[in-house]
Amino acid sequence: MKRTSKRVIAFFLILVLMLSLCACEQKQQARTDEPNRSADGETGMPDQKLPKKLRPGAGGSDMQPTPTGFSAEAEQSLVWLRERMAFPQTMFGAAYLGYVEKAGDWLSAADQTMLEKYPFLAEIDETRIIGSSGHLYGIVPLDENATVSVNRMRWDPESDTEEVIEVLYRSEAGDPLLIFAAGGDDAYAYLSYIQIQIVDSAGNSCMWEPQLYTSTGHIAPCFSENGDYLSFDFTEYGWQGVPSELAPWLADGWSGVYASGLGGSWTTQAVAWDTDRMANYYLWFFPEDEMGGTVELYWEYEGADPSKTTWEEVWSGFWTTTSVMDGPSYVTISLSLVGGDNYGVTDGPYYISETYPILMSPSGEEMVIGAGENEVSLPFMPKYDAQLCVLTLDSWLTDPLG
């Protein structure tokens, strides 16, 4: 009897223990399923470790990039540039932004098209701008964690060595820089010169003196001892000196065009000269060789009687082009008013000859014509204020209308 009682008591103890363990497991499960609650009472998902972004820096470092303080658009352009120049030997990118004569006015004096394509350049803060006037360079280390040094140097003829005469910048973060330096083929021709030293996370290093080839205006590259290119020139040379209003178009991928690409009828709408009425314009290019050909222009008022057999004006002439693919092409258009209802009635002009910058869209179906070099207007531009105009290729028209 005693043995039976002991067995019963043991059974109940085991049962109680099992029930207690089950209760603990359910409580633990319930606690796990509850959402995390922050200090301010808001709920959220459990913290997760985000994957690290692989950078294209030398050595394949996967460390998180250092915050730059740029806007989202500027940061995106910087990331895109680093991806673009991520070649095995590349240590940094460099771009020539123009000559700045007046101190403190670099934003307006710099190449505006470059600032449009790479907006991070315009957002570089003053702590990373070395100098205030002269030839302006943008420097972008490929490794975001590179150590960067900028020194003012001098060649000592007595010791036949370089010496540092001023430390201009030191940083263990590979942030973009703006540097003003002397130009010309030979940095040593000046009393002092700028030297940049970059050491990446893998221990690779390079030294470079910013300078231009006077004959071409291109940046002198940085070479390794083996002759490898350590620098990536991201200057848009074809954009230099172009009208600032074309900067957004160039930044969006529009480019120059060969003579054959202009062939066809290009249409636009604008207010006719000396009226307040809208008109439809048709500009025809007929290529004859790679240099140019003939051109005709017709226009009529919007909503004109379809049974009408004549145009308001008919212009005819010729054109030549200087094709530049990494910037606007320059097309010289010479037109004479030769017919139409307004022929012999208008106040003129009766002859137009002007050179215009032209950009073509990536699709080849849109064209933008900038103001002429001498501000002479084509008939679809305001008469006394030549402005940028966009024309569309009319694929339905294959022959000139008469």
CSV table of C-alpha atoms in Angstrom, one decimal:
chain,number,residue,atom,x,y,z
A,1,MET,CA,0.0,0.0,0.0
A,2,LYS,CA,2.8,2.3,0.9
A,3,ARG,CA,4.6,1.4,-2.3
A,4,THR,CA,1.5,2.2,-4.3
A,5,SER,CA,1.1,5.6,-2.6
A,6,LYS,CA,4.7,6.5,-3.4
A,7,ARG,CA,4.1,5.6,-7.0
A,8,VAL,CA,1.0,7.8,-7.2
A,9,ILE,CA,2.8,10.7,-5.6
A,10,ALA,CA,5.7,10.3,-8.0
A,11,PHE,CA,3.3,10.2,-10.9
A,12,PHE,CA,1.6,13.5,-9.8
A,13,LEU,CA,5.0,15.2,-9.3
A,14,ILE,CA,6.1,14.3,-12.8
A,15,LEU,CA,2.8,15.5,-14.2
A,16,VAL,CA,3.1,18.8,-12.4
A,17,LEU,CA,6.6,19.2,-13.7
A,18,MET,CA,5.6,18.5,-17.3
A,19,LEU,CA,2.7,21.0,-17.1
A,20,SER,CA,5.1,23.6,-15.7
A,21,LEU,CA,7.6,23.1,-18.5
A,22,CYS,CA,4.8,23.4,-21.1
A,23,ALA,CA,3.5,26.7,-19.6
A,24,CYS,CA,7.1,28.2,-19.6
A,25,GLU,CA,7.5,27.2,-23.3
A,26,GLN,CA,4.2,28.8,-24.2
A,27,LYS,CA,5.0,32.0,-22.3
A,28,GLN,CA,8.4,32.2,-24.0
A,29,GLN,CA,6.8,31.7,-27.4
A,30,ALA,CA,4.2,34.4,-26.7
A,31,ARG,CA,7.0,36.8,-25.7
A,32,THR,CA,8.9,36.0,-29.0
A,33,ASP,CA,5.8,36.7,-31.1
A,34,GLU,CA,5.2,40.1,-29.6
A,35,PRO,CA,6.5,43.1,-31.7
A,36,ASN,CA,9.4,45.1,-30.4
A,37,ARG,CA,8.4,48.2,-28.6
A,38,SER,CA,10.6,51.3,-28.7
A,39,ALA,CA,11.1,53.7,-25.9
A,40,ASP,CA,8.4,56.1,-27.3
A,41,GLY,CA,5.9,53.3,-27.3
A,42,GLU,CA,5.9,52.6,-31.1
A,43,THR,CA,6.0,49.0,-32.2
A,44,GLY,CA,8.4,47.7,-34.9
A,45,MET,CA,9.8,44.6,-36.4
A,46,PRO,CA,12.8,42.9,-34.6
A,47,ASP,CA,16.1,44.5,-35.4
A,48,GLN,CA,17.9,42.9,-38.3
A,49,LYS,CA,21.4,43.4,-39.4
A,50,LEU,CA,21.4,45.1,-42.8
A,51,PRO,CA,23.7,43.7,-45.5
A,52,LYS,CA,26.9,45.8,-46.0
A,53,LYS,CA,27.2,47.7,-49.3
A,54,LEU,CA,30.1,46.5,-51.3
A,55,ARG,CA,32.1,49.4,-52.6
A,56,PRO,CA,34.2,49.5,-55.8
A,57,GLY,CA,37.3,50.7,-53.9
A,58,ALA,CA,40.6,49.1,-54.4
A,59,GLY,CA,41.1,46.0,-52.3
A,60,GLY,CA,37.4,45.1,-52.4
A,61,SER,CA,36.7,46.5,-48.9
A,62,ASP,CA,33.1,45.9,-47.8
A,63,MET,CA,33.0,48.5,-45.0
A,64,GLN,CA,30.0,50.9,-44.9
A,65,PRO,CA,30.6,54.2,-46.7
A,66,THR,CA,31.2,57.3,-44.7
A,67,PRO,CA,28.1,59.7,-44.7
A,68,THR,CA,28.8,62.6,-47.0
A,69,GLY,CA,25.9,65.0,-46.1
A,70,PHE,CA,24.9,65.2,-49.7
A,71,SER,CA,21.3,65.4,-50.9
A,72,ALA,CA,19.8,62.2,-52.3
A,73,GLU,CA,20.3,63.3,-55.9
A,74,ALA,CA,23.9,64.3,-55.3
A,75,GLU,CA,24.7,61.1,-53.4
A,76,GLN,CA,23.2,59.1,-56.3
A,77,SER,CA,25.4,60.9,-58.8
A,78,LEU,CA,28.5,60.2,-56.7
A,79,VAL,CA,27.6,56.5,-56.3
A,80,TRP,CA,27.1,56.3,-60.1
A,81,LEU,CA,30.4,58.0,-60.8
A,82,ARG,CA,32.3,55.6,-58.5
A,83,GLU,CA,30.7,52.6,-60.2
A,84,ARG,CA,31.6,54.1,-63.6
A,85,MET,CA,35.3,54.4,-62.8
A,86,ALA,CA,35.7,51.2,-60.8
A,87,PHE,CA,38.5,49.7,-62.8
A,88,PRO,CA,41.1,47.5,-61.1
A,89,GLN,CA,43.9,50.0,-61.1
A,90,THR,CA,41.9,53.2,-60.6
A,91,MET,CA,42.7,55.1,-57.4
A,92,PHE,CA,40.7,58.3,-58.0
A,93,GLY,CA,38.7,60.3,-60.5
A,94,ALA,CA,39.5,63.9,-61.6
A,95,ALA,CA,37.6,66.5,-63.6
A,96,TYR,CA,38.5,69.9,-64.8
A,97,LEU,CA,35.8,72.4,-64.0
A,98,GLY,CA,37.2,75.5,-65.6
A,99,TYR,CA,39.1,78.6,-64.5
A,100,VAL,CA,37.8,80.7,-61.6
A,101,GLU,CA,39.3,84.2,-61.6
A,102,LYS,CA,37.3,85.7,-58.7
A,103,ALA,CA,37.6,84.2,-55.3
A,104,GLY,CA,34.4,83.0,-53.7
A,105,ASP,CA,32.5,82.8,-57.0
A,106,TRP,CA,33.4,79.3,-58.1
A,107,LEU,CA,29.8,78.1,-58.4
A,108,SER,CA,28.9,80.5,-61.2
A,109,ALA,CA,32.3,80.4,-62.8
A,110,ALA,CA,32.5,76.6,-62.9
A,111,ASP,CA,31.3,74.5,-65.9
A,112,GLN,CA,27.5,74.4,-65.3
A,113,THR,CA,27.0,71.3,-67.4
A,114,MET,CA,29.3,69.4,-65.1
A,115,LEU,CA,27.5,70.6,-62.1
A,116,GLU,CA,24.2,69.4,-63.7
A,117,LYS,CA,25.5,65.9,-64.4
A,118,TYR,CA,27.4,65.6,-61.1
A,119,PRO,CA,25.4,67.6,-58.5
A,120,PHE,CA,27.5,66.4,-55.6
A,121,LEU,CA,30.2,68.8,-56.9
A,122,ALA,CA,28.1,71.8,-56.1
A,123,GLU,CA,27.4,70.5,-52.6
A,124,ILE,CA,31.0,70.0,-51.5
A,125,ASP,CA,31.3,72.1,-48.3
A,126,GLU,CA,34.0,74.7,-47.7
A,127,THR,CA,36.1,72.3,-45.5
A,128,ARG,CA,36.8,70.3,-48.6
A,129,ILE,CA,37.6,73.2,-50.9
A,130,ILE,CA,41.3,73.9,-51.2
A,131,GLY,CA,42.1,77.4,-52.5
A,132,SER,CA,39.8,80.1,-53.9
A,133,SER,CA,40.8,80.8,-57.5
A,134,GLY,CA,42.7,79.4,-60.4
A,135,HIS,CA,42.2,76.2,-62.4
A,136,LEU,CA,39.5,74.2,-60.6
A,137,TYR,CA,39.6,70.4,-60.3
A,138,GLY,CA,37.1,68.0,-58.8
A,139,ILE,CA,38.8,65.0,-57.1
A,140,VAL,CA,36.9,61.8,-56.1
A,141,PRO,CA,38.9,59.0,-54.4
A,142,LEU,CA,37.5,55.6,-55.5
A,143,ASP,CA,37.8,54.2,-52.0
A,144,GLU,CA,35.4,56.0,-49.6
A,145,ASN,CA,37.8,55.2,-46.7
A,146,ALA,CA,41.0,56.3,-48.4
A,147,THR,CA,43.5,58.6,-46.6
A,148,VAL,CA,43.9,61.8,-48.6
A,149,SER,CA,46.6,64.4,-48.2
A,150,VAL,CA,46.9,67.7,-50.1
A,151,ASN,CA,50.2,69.6,-49.8
A,152,ARG,CA,51.8,72.6,-51.3
A,153,MET,CA,55.1,71.5,-52.6
A,154,ARG,CA,58.4,73.1,-53.8
A,155,TRP,CA,61.3,71.7,-55.6
A,156,ASP,CA,64.6,72.4,-53.8
A,157,PRO,CA,67.3,72.6,-56.4
A,158,GLU,CA,70.1,72.5,-53.8
A,159,SER,CA,69.0,69.1,-52.4
A,160,ASP,CA,67.4,68.0,-55.7
A,161,THR,CA,64.3,66.9,-53.7
A,162,GLU,CA,60.7,67.9,-53.2
A,163,GLU,CA,59.7,69.5,-49.9
A,164,VAL,CA,56.4,70.2,-48.3
A,165,ILE,CA,56.0,73.9,-47.6
A,166,GLU,CA,52.3,73.8,-46.4
A,167,VAL,CA,49.8,71.2,-45.4
A,168,LEU,CA,46.5,72.1,-47.0
A,169,TYR,CA,44.3,69.1,-46.2
A,170,ARG,CA,44.4,65.8,-44.3
A,171,SER,CA,41.6,63.3,-44.0
A,172,GLU,CA,41.1,59.6,-43.4
A,173,ALA,CA,37.8,59.7,-45.4
A,174,GLY,CA,37.9,59.6,-49.1
A,175,ASP,CA,35.4,62.4,-49.6
A,176,PRO,CA,35.2,64.4,-52.9
A,177,LEU,CA,37.3,67.5,-53.0
A,178,LEU,CA,37.6,70.7,-55.0
A,179,ILE,CA,41.1,71.9,-55.5
A,180,PHE,CA,42.4,75.1,-57.1
A,181,ALA,CA,45.8,74.7,-58.7
A,182,ALA,CA,48.1,76.3,-61.3
A,183,GLY,CA,47.7,75.1,-64.9
A,184,GLY,CA,50.2,74.4,-67.7
A,185,ASP,CA,52.2,71.4,-68.9
A,186,ASP,CA,54.9,71.6,-66.2
A,187,ALA,CA,53.9,71.9,-62.6
A,188,TYR,CA,57.6,72.5,-61.7
A,189,ALA,CA,57.6,75.7,-63.7
A,190,TYR,CA,55.8,77.4,-60.8
A,191,LEU,CA,57.3,78.5,-57.5
A,192,SER,CA,55.0,76.1,-55.8
A,193,TYR,CA,52.5,73.4,-56.8
A,194,ILE,CA,49.8,71.2,-55.4
A,195,GLN,CA,50.4,67.5,-54.7
A,196,ILE,CA,47.7,65.0,-53.8
A,197,GLN,CA,48.5,61.7,-52.1
A,198,ILE,CA,45.9,59.0,-51.8
A,199,VAL,CA,46.3,55.7,-49.8
A,200,ASP,CA,43.4,53.3,-50.1
A,201,SER,CA,42.2,50.6,-47.6
A,202,ALA,CA,44.4,48.0,-49.2
A,203,GLY,CA,47.6,50.1,-48.8
A,204,ASN,CA,47.9,51.1,-52.5
A,205,SER,CA,49.1,54.7,-52.9
A,206,CYS,CA,49.5,57.3,-55.6
A,207,MET,CA,50.7,60.9,-55.9
A,208,TRP,CA,49.5,63.4,-58.5
A,209,GLU,CA,50.0,67.0,-59.3
A,210,PRO,CA,46.9,68.6,-60.9
A,211,GLN,CA,47.8,70.1,-64.3
A,212,LEU,CA,46.6,70.4,-67.9
A,213,TYR,CA,48.1,69.7,-71.2
A,214,THR,CA,48.2,73.2,-72.6
A,215,SER,CA,47.9,72.0,-76.2
A,216,THR,CA,44.7,70.1,-75.7
A,217,GLY,CA,43.2,71.4,-72.4
A,218,HIS,CA,43.0,67.8,-71.1
A,219,ILE,CA,44.0,66.7,-67.6
A,220,ALA,CA,47.4,65.1,-67.3
A,221,PRO,CA,46.8,61.6,-66.0
A,222,CYS,CA,48.3,59.8,-63.0
A,223,PHE,CA,50.4,56.8,-63.9
A,224,SER,CA,51.9,54.0,-61.8
A,225,GLU,CA,55.5,52.9,-62.2
A,226,ASN,CA,54.2,50.1,-64.5
A,227,GLY,CA,52.4,52.6,-66.7
A,228,ASP,CA,48.9,51.8,-65.5
A,229,TYR,CA,46.3,54.6,-65.3
A,230,LEU,CA,45.6,55.4,-61.7
A,231,SER,CA,43.3,58.3,-62.4
A,232,PHE,CA,40.0,58.4,-64.2
A,233,ASP,CA,39.2,61.6,-66.1
A,234,PHE,CA,35.5,62.3,-65.9
A,235,THR,CA,35.6,65.7,-67.5
A,236,GLU,CA,33.0,66.3,-70.1
A,237,TYR,CA,35.2,68.1,-72.6
A,238,GLY,CA,32.6,68.5,-75.2
A,239,TRP,CA,30.4,70.4,-72.7
A,240,GLN,CA,33.0,73.2,-72.1
A,241,GLY,CA,31.8,76.6,-73.2
A,242,VAL,CA,28.3,75.5,-74.1
A,243,PRO,CA,25.3,77.7,-73.2
A,244,SER,CA,24.2,77.0,-69.6
A,245,GLU,CA,20.6,76.4,-70.7
A,246,LEU,CA,21.8,73.3,-72.5
A,247,ALA,CA,23.2,71.8,-69.3
A,248,PRO,CA,20.1,69.9,-68.3
A,249,TRP,CA,19.8,68.3,-71.7
A,250,LEU,CA,23.4,67.2,-71.8
A,251,ALA,CA,23.0,65.8,-68.3
A,252,ASP,CA,19.9,63.8,-69.5
A,253,GLY,CA,21.9,62.1,-72.2
A,254,TRP,CA,21.2,64.3,-75.2
A,255,SER,CA,24.2,64.7,-77.5
A,256,GLY,CA,25.5,66.1,-80.8
A,257,VAL,CA,24.5,64.6,-84.1
A,258,TYR,CA,26.0,63.7,-87.5
A,259,ALA,CA,24.7,65.3,-90.6
A,260,SER,CA,22.7,62.1,-91.6
A,261,GLY,CA,20.9,62.2,-88.3
A,262,LEU,CA,19.3,65.6,-89.1
A,263,GLY,CA,17.6,64.3,-92.2
A,264,GLY,CA,13.8,64.6,-92.3
A,265,SER,CA,11.0,67.0,-91.2
A,266,TRP,CA,11.2,68.5,-87.7
A,267,THR,CA,8.1,70.2,-86.4
A,268,THR,CA,7.2,72.6,-83.6
A,269,GLN,CA,4.5,75.1,-82.6
A,270,ALA,CA,5.1,78.7,-81.8
A,271,VAL,CA,3.5,82.1,-82.0
A,272,ALA,CA,4.0,83.6,-85.4
A,273,TRP,CA,6.1,86.8,-85.7
A,274,ASP,CA,4.2,90.1,-85.2
A,275,THR,CA,1.0,88.2,-84.3
A,276,ASP,CA,-0.6,86.5,-81.3
A,277,ARG,CA,-1.6,83.4,-83.3
A,278,MET,CA,-0.1,79.9,-82.9
A,279,ALA,CA,1.5,78.4,-86.0
A,280,ASN,CA,2.9,75.0,-87.1
A,281,TYR,CA,6.4,75.0,-88.4
A,282,TYR,CA,8.2,72.3,-90.5
A,283,LEU,CA,12.0,72.4,-90.8
A,284,TRP,CA,13.3,70.1,-93.5
A,285,PHE,CA,17.0,69.0,-93.6
A,286,PHE,CA,18.2,67.3,-96.7
A,287,PRO,CA,21.7,65.8,-96.1
A,288,GLU,CA,24.0,65.7,-99.2
A,289,ASP,CA,27.2,64.6,-97.5
A,290,GLU,CA,28.7,64.4,-94.0
A,291,MET,CA,29.1,68.2,-93.9
A,292,GLY,CA,25.6,69.4,-94.7
A,293,GLY,CA,23.0,69.9,-97.5
A,294,THR,CA,19.9,71.9,-98.3
A,295,VAL,CA,17.2,73.1,-95.9
A,296,GLU,CA,13.6,74.3,-96.2
A,297,LEU,CA,11.2,75.8,-93.8
A,298,TYR,CA,7.4,76.1,-94.1
A,299,TRP,CA,4.8,77.3,-91.7
A,300,GLU,CA,1.0,77.8,-91.5
A,301,TYR,CA,-1.4,79.1,-88.8
A,302,GLU,CA,-2.8,76.5,-86.4
A,303,GLY,CA,-6.3,75.4,-87.6
A,304,ALA,CA,-5.6,76.6,-91.2
A,305,ASP,CA,-8.1,75.7,-93.9
A,306,PRO,CA,-6.9,72.2,-95.1
A,307,SER,CA,-8.0,73.1,-98.7
A,308,LYS,CA,-5.5,75.9,-98.7
A,309,THR,CA,-2.7,75.2,-101.2
A,310,THR,CA,-0.1,77.7,-100.1
A,311,TRP,CA,1.9,78.3,-96.9
A,312,GLU,CA,2.1,81.6,-95.0
A,313,GLU,CA,5.9,81.5,-95.6
A,314,VAL,CA,8.4,79.4,-97.5
A,315,TRP,CA,12.1,79.6,-96.7
A,316,SER,CA,14.9,77.8,-98.6
A,317,GLY,CA,18.6,77.6,-98.3
A,318,PHE,CA,21.5,75.4,-97.2
A,319,TRP,CA,23.2,74.2,-94.0
A,320,THR,CA,26.6,72.9,-92.8
A,321,THR,CA,27.5,71.2,-89.5
A,322,THR,CA,30.4,70.7,-87.2
A,323,SER,CA,29.5,67.4,-85.5
A,324,VAL,CA,30.5,67.0,-81.9
A,325,MET,CA,29.2,63.8,-80.3
A,326,ASP,CA,30.1,64.5,-76.6
A,327,GLY,CA,28.6,68.0,-76.7
A,328,PRO,CA,26.3,70.0,-79.0
A,329,SER,CA,26.9,70.0,-82.7
A,330,TYR,CA,27.0,73.4,-84.3
A,331,VAL,CA,24.8,73.9,-87.4
A,332,THR,CA,25.0,76.9,-89.7
A,333,ILE,CA,21.7,77.6,-91.4
A,334,SER,CA,21.3,80.1,-94.2
A,335,LEU,CA,17.7,80.7,-95.3
A,336,SER,CA,16.0,83.1,-97.8
A,337,LEU,CA,12.3,83.9,-97.8
A,338,VAL,CA,11.2,82.6,-101.3
A,339,GLY,CA,7.4,82.2,-101.2
A,340,GLY,CA,4.1,82.0,-99.3
A,341,ASP,CA,1.2,84.4,-98.7
A,342,ASN,CA,3.5,86.7,-96.6
A,343,TYR,CA,6.1,86.9,-99.3
A,344,GLY,CA,6.6,90.6,-100.3
A,345,VAL,CA,4.2,91.7,-97.6
A,346,THR,CA,6.1,91.2,-94.3
A,347,ASP,CA,8.5,93.6,-92.7
A,348,GLY,CA,11.3,91.0,-92.9
A,349,PRO,CA,13.7,89.7,-92.4
A,350,TYR,CA,14.1,88.0,-95.8
A,351,TYR,CA,17.4,86.4,-95.2
A,352,ILE,CA,18.8,84.5,-92.2
A,353,SER,CA,22.3,83.1,-91.7
A,354,GLU,CA,23.3,82.0,-88.2
A,355,THR,CA,25.1,79.2,-86.3
A,356,TYR,CA,23.1,77.3,-83.7
A,357,PRO,CA,24.0,74.6,-81.1
A,358,ILE,CA,21.9,71.4,-81.7
A,359,LEU,CA,21.4,68.5,-79.4
A,360,MET,CA,19.6,65.2,-80.2
A,361,SER,CA,17.6,63.1,-77.8
A,362,PRO,CA,18.8,59.5,-77.2
A,363,SER,CA,15.9,58.2,-79.3
A,364,GLY,CA,16.8,60.5,-82.2
A,365,GLU,CA,13.2,61.7,-82.4
A,366,GLU,CA,13.6,65.0,-80.7
A,367,MET,CA,16.0,67.9,-81.3
A,368,VAL,CA,16.7,71.0,-79.3
A,369,ILE,CA,18.1,74.1,-81.0
A,370,GLY,CA,19.8,76.7,-78.8
A,371,ALA,CA,20.0,80.5,-79.4
A,372,GLY,CA,22.3,81.5,-82.3
A,373,GLU,CA,25.9,82.8,-81.8
A,374,ASN,CA,24.7,86.3,-82.9
A,375,GLU,CA,21.2,85.9,-81.4
A,376,VAL,CA,19.6,85.8,-84.8
A,377,SER,CA,16.2,84.1,-84.6
A,378,LEU,CA,14.8,81.4,-86.8
A,379,PRO,CA,11.1,82.0,-87.7
A,380,PHE,CA,9.8,79.7,-84.9
A,381,MET,CA,11.9,81.6,-82.3
A,382,PRO,CA,10.8,84.9,-80.8
A,383,LYS,CA,11.7,87.5,-83.3
A,384,TYR,CA,13.9,89.7,-81.1
A,385,ASP,CA,14.9,87.2,-78.4
A,386,ALA,CA,16.3,83.9,-79.8
A,387,GLN,CA,15.5,81.1,-77.4
A,388,LEU,CA,16.0,77.4,-77.0
A,389,CYS,CA,13.4,75.4,-79.0
A,390,VAL,CA,12.4,71.7,-79.1
A,391,LEU,CA,11.4,70.1,-82.4
A,392,THR,CA,10.0,66.6,-83.0
A,393,LEU,CA,10.8,64.4,-86.0
A,394,ASP,CA,7.6,63.9,-88.1
A,395,SER,CA,8.0,60.3,-89.2
A,396,TRP,CA,4.9,60.5,-91.4
A,397,LEU,CA,6.4,63.0,-93.8
A,398,THR,CA,9.0,61.7,-96.3
A,399,ASP,CA,8.8,64.3,-99.0
A,400,PRO,CA,8.7,68.1,-98.7
A,401,LEU,CA,5.3,69.7,-99.0
A,402,GLY,CA,4.7,72.2,-101.7
